[in-house]
XYZ file of C-alpha atoms in Angstrom:
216
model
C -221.968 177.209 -27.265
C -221.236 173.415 -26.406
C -219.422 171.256 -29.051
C -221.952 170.274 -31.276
C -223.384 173.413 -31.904
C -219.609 174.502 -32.921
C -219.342 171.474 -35.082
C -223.321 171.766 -36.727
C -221.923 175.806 -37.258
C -218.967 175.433 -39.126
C -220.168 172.304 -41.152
C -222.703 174.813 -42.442
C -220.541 177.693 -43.151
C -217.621 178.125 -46.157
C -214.511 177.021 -45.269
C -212.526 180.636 -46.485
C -214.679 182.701 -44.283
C -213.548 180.398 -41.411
C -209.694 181.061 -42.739
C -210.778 184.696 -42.555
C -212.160 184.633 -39.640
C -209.306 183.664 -37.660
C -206.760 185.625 -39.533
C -208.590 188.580 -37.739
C -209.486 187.326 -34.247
C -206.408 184.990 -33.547
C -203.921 187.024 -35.174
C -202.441 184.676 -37.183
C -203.156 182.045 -39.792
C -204.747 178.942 -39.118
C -204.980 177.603 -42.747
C -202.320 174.869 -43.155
C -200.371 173.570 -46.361
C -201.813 173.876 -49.480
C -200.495 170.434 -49.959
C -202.787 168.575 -47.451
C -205.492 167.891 -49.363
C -208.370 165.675 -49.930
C -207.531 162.124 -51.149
C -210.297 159.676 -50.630
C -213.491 162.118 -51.272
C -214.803 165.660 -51.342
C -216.783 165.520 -48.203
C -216.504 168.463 -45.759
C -214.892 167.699 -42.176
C -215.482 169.545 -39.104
C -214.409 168.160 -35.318
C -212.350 168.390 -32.429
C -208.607 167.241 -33.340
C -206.754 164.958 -31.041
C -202.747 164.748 -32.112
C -199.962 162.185 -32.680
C -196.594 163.054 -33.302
C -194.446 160.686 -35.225
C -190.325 161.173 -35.200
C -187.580 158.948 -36.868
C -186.558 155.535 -35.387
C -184.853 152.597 -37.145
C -186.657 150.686 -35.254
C -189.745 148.590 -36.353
C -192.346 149.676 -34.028
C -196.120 149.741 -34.683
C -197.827 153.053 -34.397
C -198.986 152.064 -31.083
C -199.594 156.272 -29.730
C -202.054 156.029 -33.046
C -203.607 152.970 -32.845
C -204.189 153.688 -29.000
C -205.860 157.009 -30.167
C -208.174 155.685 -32.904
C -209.796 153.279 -30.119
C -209.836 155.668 -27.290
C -211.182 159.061 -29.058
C -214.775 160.254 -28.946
C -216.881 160.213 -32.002
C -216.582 162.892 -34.523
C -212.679 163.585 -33.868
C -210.672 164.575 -36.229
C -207.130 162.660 -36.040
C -204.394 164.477 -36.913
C -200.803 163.175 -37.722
C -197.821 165.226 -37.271
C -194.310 164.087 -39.322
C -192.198 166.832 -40.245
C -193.785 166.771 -43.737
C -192.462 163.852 -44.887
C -194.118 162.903 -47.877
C -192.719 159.596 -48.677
C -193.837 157.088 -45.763
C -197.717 156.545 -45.054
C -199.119 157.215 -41.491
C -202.578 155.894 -42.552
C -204.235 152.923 -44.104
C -206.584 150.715 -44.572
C -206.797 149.144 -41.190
C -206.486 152.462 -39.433
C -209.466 153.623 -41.636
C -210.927 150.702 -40.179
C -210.547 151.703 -36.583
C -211.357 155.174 -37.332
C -214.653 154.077 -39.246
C -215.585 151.302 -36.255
C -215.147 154.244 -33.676
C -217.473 156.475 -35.576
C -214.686 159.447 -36.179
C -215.111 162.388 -38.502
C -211.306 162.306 -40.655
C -207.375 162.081 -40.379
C -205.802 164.857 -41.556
C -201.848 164.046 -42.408
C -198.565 165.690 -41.970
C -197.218 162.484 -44.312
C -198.566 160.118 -46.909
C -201.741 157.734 -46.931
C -202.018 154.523 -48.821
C -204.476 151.767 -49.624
C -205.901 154.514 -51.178
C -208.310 152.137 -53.598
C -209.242 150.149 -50.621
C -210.505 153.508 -48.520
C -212.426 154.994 -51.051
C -214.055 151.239 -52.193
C -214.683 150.184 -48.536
C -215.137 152.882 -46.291
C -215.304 156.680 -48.213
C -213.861 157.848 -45.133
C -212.222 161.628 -45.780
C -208.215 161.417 -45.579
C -206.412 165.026 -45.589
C -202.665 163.893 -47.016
C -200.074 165.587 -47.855
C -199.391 163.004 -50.613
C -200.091 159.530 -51.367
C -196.682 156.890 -50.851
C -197.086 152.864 -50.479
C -194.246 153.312 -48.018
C -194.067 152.335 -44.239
C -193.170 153.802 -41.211
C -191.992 151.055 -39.998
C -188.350 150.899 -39.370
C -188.530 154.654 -40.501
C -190.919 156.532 -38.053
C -192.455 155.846 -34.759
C -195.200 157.331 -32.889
C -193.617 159.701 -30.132
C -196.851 161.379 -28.269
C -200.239 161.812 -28.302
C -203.188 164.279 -27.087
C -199.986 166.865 -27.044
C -199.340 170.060 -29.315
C -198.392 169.430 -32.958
C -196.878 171.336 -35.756
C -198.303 170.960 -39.397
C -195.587 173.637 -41.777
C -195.785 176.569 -39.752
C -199.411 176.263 -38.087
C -200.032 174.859 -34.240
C -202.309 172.498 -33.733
C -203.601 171.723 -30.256
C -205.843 168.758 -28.638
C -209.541 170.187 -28.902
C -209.141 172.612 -31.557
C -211.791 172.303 -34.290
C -210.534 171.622 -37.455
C -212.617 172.674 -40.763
C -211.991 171.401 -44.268
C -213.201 170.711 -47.731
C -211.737 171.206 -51.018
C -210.034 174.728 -50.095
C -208.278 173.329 -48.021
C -207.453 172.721 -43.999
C -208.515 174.841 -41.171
C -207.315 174.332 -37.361
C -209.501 176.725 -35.174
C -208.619 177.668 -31.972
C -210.635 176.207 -29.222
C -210.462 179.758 -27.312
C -211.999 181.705 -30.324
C -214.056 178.727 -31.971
C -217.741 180.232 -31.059
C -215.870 184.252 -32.025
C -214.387 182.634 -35.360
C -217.743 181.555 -35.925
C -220.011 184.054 -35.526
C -217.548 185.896 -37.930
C -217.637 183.473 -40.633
C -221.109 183.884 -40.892
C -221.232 187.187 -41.405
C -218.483 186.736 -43.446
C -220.518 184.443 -45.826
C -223.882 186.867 -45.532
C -221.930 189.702 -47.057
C -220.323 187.502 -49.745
C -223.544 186.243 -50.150
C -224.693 189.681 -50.597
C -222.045 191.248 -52.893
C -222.727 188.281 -55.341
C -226.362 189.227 -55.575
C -225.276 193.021 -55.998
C -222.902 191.690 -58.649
C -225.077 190.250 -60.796
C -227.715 193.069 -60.415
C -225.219 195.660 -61.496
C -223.699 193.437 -64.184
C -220.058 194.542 -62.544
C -218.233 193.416 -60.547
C -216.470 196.713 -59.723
C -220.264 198.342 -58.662
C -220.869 195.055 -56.789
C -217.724 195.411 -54.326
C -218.506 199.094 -54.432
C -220.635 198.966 -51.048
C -218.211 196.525 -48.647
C -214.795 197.241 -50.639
C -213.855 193.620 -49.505
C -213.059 190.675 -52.244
């Protein structure tokens, strides 16, 4: 299954079967922080990530690793920003929305803070995971250390190519190596939910509705 088909997949199928799914087949959780959220819009995101990680500096240096990225990644890719979890500096803003919007990628997803929140959502409606939302800079705070290299968001590993799947449940990183496995899964994850509603309606309960799959 090439890329796209990956991408068209998950877009189409519910973001908690796709947590599910690779609980079971990567042995171990891919859902990150329940913090990173949705702060521009509701719209679904599914692409390939490419990674920038961002460490402390006093000195006041663009983020050139990021701004290099936006330009230089294919269509559809999902950036994602790696700090530690710092909440109270930005990593995104308007004119990286800009960048990411003129090269035709799919979100950023944010270890830190976004602002120019108003101008986003007024200009572009471009889909920003955050952690939080902080007028603050990174300049003379943070600087961009890597890119294209392995990044930690909390406790979850996130790695150049793996797809990344989110709405308002939350964030998803898939593993490239079990992205067509994970999905086939989450479809039949979403068939038997799918089912068990419809058995849960016709029985009036949801007790005889779970009765035949014993899963919730």
């Amino acid at each position: 299954m090439n890329l796209q088909e990956l991408v068209d997949g998950f877009r189409g199928t519910a973001t908690a079967s796709v947590a599910d799914a690779v609980d079971k087949l990567a042995g171990r959780r891919g859902y990150i922080d329940h913090a990173i959220k949705p702060r521009i819009n509701d719209k679904k995101i599914v692409g390939p990530a490419v990674t920038v990680q961002e460490g402390p500096t006093d000195e006041f240096l663009p983020p050139s690793h990021a701004i290099d990225l936006i330009d230089a990644s294919d269509a559809g890719s999902v950036i994602v920003i790696a700090i530690d979890g710092e909440a109270d500096v930005a990593v995104w803003g308007g004119l990286m929305t800009a960048g990411a919007v003129a090269n035709k990628l799919e979100a950023a997803v944010l270890d830190g803070a976004v602002r120019d929140i108003t101008e986003i959502r007024r200009d572009y409606d471009f889909p920003v995971y955050a952690r939080s939302a902080s007028p603050g800079t990174t300049l003379g705070r943070f600087k961009t250390l890597a890119s294209n290299v392995p990044v930690k968001i909390g406790a979850i590993e996130i790695r150049p190519g793996d797809i990344i799947v989110g709405d308002v449940d939350g964030v998803v990183a898939v593993p490239r190596e079990h992205a067509e496995a994970v999905l086939e899964m989450a479809r039949e994850i979403d068939a038997r939910e799918a089912e068990q509603a419809r058995l849960i309606l016709e029985a009036g309960s949801l007790r005889e509705g779970l009765a035949k799959y014993g899963r919730i």
